[in-house]
Amino acid sequence: MINPQRETFLRDYEILTRQGFRVIPVGSDKRPRGILNSWKPLVTESPSTEERQRWAAHPRTQGWAILAGNREERVFVVDVERAGMDEPAILAALNSLPASCQRPTAHGGQHAYLRLLGGAAIETQDLASRADEVLLAEVRGCAKAVDGAGAYAVVTGPGRGPLNEDFAPHGISRSDADELLDRIRALDVPKPSIPTKPTKTPTGDSPRGGDTGQLLAEAILDGSLSWTQVLDDGWQLVSNRGGRIGLLRPDYGEKPKSEESANAVGAVLAIHSTAVPWSRAQETFNPALALAAARFRGVYADAMRAVEDAATAYVTGDESLPSWAMSWPADLLRRVHDAREAARREWAAERERAITASLNEWITPDTSTEDTATEEEFDGGADPIFDSTPILAYVRDYARAQMVSPFALLAAVLARVVASISPEVRIPPFIGSPASLNSYFALVGPSGAGKTAAADVAAQLLPGQRFTVKTPSSGEGIIALFVDVEKGVPVQHTRNVLSIVDEVATLAAQQDRQGSTLGSILRSAWSGATLSTNGADRNRRRHLPAHSYRFVAVLGVQPATAHYLLNDQGAGTPQRIIWLPATDKHAPDVDLPRPEVDLLTLWRPPVHKPEIGFPDSVRDLVRRVRLNALRGNVSELDGHALLAREKLAAALALLHGEADVSDELWDVSGLVMRVSDRTRESLLRYEAAEARKRVER
């Protein structure tokens, strides 16, 4: 059967070989098994045209991998895992390299292909892991074991798509390569001290290290887990002499001279056979390292992560429990799950402390009452927010290039995103009924700070419009944005409206007008509630049903006019607004170019469900906060803070092309809300100081 993607495969192969790569075909499991008998000869030998075409036509071929570390080509690969893409230092390292040398992985990571221009070869190595032992990044380089062939790294498929014509490795000197790798290596958290070769002790114990690895060793020692359950399939238990266990390797062919291929004493396994593919003769392992070598290509982090995932699958009743873990003792799986959850909680608490410390460093409270110094010193390039995803970093970099505030541009972009979403899409009813996504953003800064410019730049950044841009002149005017009256009958003509109010004082004049309904209608519209106007003249009566409209507002606010909104806190208006600074006090001194890669021009609303998805933890949080509110334990200025955060998190997810809020974006929404709270607090301090001045005068 001819592979229907043969032409694409051949084209990709030609692009790679033109760059001097040695290339091998891989299947859906990212391995060449079943396609090649052995890839090692290809380190020095080039395949024939017929062989290359056979690879492309082979039904198992799903893409190509390069032989990293080839002595002749001197290519190595920086392999960033999905978890590593959340690290600002790693993103900065990748951003320092040309886009043409990079390829995404199937699971959200990134590969960077580099050609070493001089110096000693780069060794295959792990670069950095998190405190919970999750691998962040590694190097596929020159390994001594395979005559310089090193590891291979998948370039195309599965899940990666075809190559661009401009794909090429980036040439780099050894000193620059070391600097690049050191930036990532600095993130490494030392792993638990499990030695590569555990040594036997008189009691048969092996050195401990790492919760999961230690639990496996304890299970072997107490007899609840056997070595045949740890090793790859087919190993046989052939003897047990006084605690010395003899094992016979799978597929051993002719009967070996010894009846044992390996033996174990306590939690230490020694391999004797020279035909065990994942070990050298006389090499020793503890249980965790044996599992990694036998089933996970020697990658310890992958093995421990797989054990922990299997434990979670068992405890939660997930049917995805791997076959090798089905015979493992239930008590061991439960203990692994509990230890992992405890480690996660500790890691999350440490991460929260680090984020809080970082925020305290880049947000400095301000006590001045001058217009030019009423905002706190927000750093638009701060790691916790703008470096959390490539899209947010792109928004910041675009803002800096256009000389507007990153926070103001983010607010204006999110406003356009939400305004583009159908009013039927809502937040789930964690309490009460589903909530509207209708949102209000206040851009805070003195006159000339660039509040209007931010809205204009957002229109450049996200040009597609699925909404109408209109500004109301009164409360009744908001309803008129959506509904007309024809022959005494209200007719809705518009569903999605974005209102950009350059200066809040414009609305404030209506707010203060005798009998104005602006404040109450603004609050009701934020909730997506039914809006109506009643009067004696039936031709002036309008009716707008609940959740039939999308209304989003971007308000320009000067410190001297913020009191128009803040003084309405008793009714709940300021609590519904996300307050962000229109200034960027850390703007660079030099002009910056626009980002080369355009991430948002082609943005479209994601395929969505009637309700935005949220992590389970958010539902629990909403219900706990509601319980506190029922008991009267809530600040007047924070009465709607959690719902405002839910709306913000939903907007961030939609900006990233997702209809579900991830844990990462929920964290980002919390950080943005902290900025909002502190911006609002600075305005309250300004207003209090101005009030004191008025009393003194």
PDB file of C-alpha atoms in Angstrom, residues 440 471-483 497 499 507 517-523 525 531 542 544 549 551:
ATOM      1  CA  TYR A 440     -15.465  46.403  31.236  1.00  0.00           C
ATOM      2  CA  THR A 471     -20.453  54.631  22.235  1.00  0.00           C
ATOM      3  CA  PRO A 472     -23.594  55.295  24.286  1.00  0.00           C
ATOM      4  CA  SER A 473     -24.536  58.744  25.494  1.00  0.00           C
ATOM      5  CA  SER A 474     -26.804  57.588  28.323  1.00  0.00           C
ATOM      6  CA  GLY A 475     -28.212  54.505  30.009  1.00  0.00           C
ATOM      7  CA  GLU A 476     -31.105  54.435  27.586  1.00  0.00           C
ATOM      8  CA  GLY A 477     -28.505  54.876  24.851  1.00  0.00           C
ATOM      9  CA  ILE A 478     -26.929  51.506  25.720  1.00  0.00           C
ATOM     10  CA  ILE A 479     -30.199  49.755  24.941  1.00  0.00           C
ATOM     11  CA  ALA A 480     -30.518  51.783  21.742  1.00  0.00           C
ATOM     12  CA  LEU A 481     -27.163  50.376  20.603  1.00  0.00           C
ATOM     13  CA  PHE A 482     -28.970  47.063  20.139  1.00  0.00           C
ATOM     14  CA  VAL A 483     -32.689  47.793  19.710  1.00  0.00           C
ATOM     15  CA  VAL A 497     -21.076  45.961  20.510  1.00  0.00           C
ATOM     16  CA  SER A 499     -17.817  50.754  23.223  1.00  0.00           C
ATOM     17  CA  LEU A 507     -20.093  59.314  30.729  1.00  0.00           C
ATOM     18  CA  THR A 517     -30.095  55.427  34.500  1.00  0.00           C
ATOM     19  CA  LEU A 518     -26.541  54.981  33.189  1.00  0.00           C
ATOM     20  CA  GLY A 519     -25.064  53.448  36.355  1.00  0.00           C
ATOM     21  CA  SER A 520     -27.810  50.879  36.859  1.00  0.00           C
ATOM     22  CA  ILE A 521     -27.866  49.892  33.178  1.00  0.00           C
ATOM     23  CA  LEU A 522     -24.064  49.555  33.094  1.00  0.00           C
ATOM     24  CA  ARG A 523     -24.247  47.166  36.032  1.00  0.00           C
ATOM     25  CA  ALA A 525     -25.429  45.001  31.118  1.00  0.00           C
ATOM     26  CA  LEU A 531     -32.609  45.766  29.767  1.00  0.00           C
ATOM     27  CA  ARG A 542     -37.264  49.265  24.127  1.00  0.00           C
ATOM     28  CA  LEU A 544     -33.485  43.695  25.276  1.00  0.00           C
ATOM     29  CA  TYR A 549     -26.415  40.783  23.468  1.00  0.00           C
ATOM     30  CA  PHE A 551     -21.581  44.483  25.406  1.00  0.00           C
TER      31      PHE A 551
END
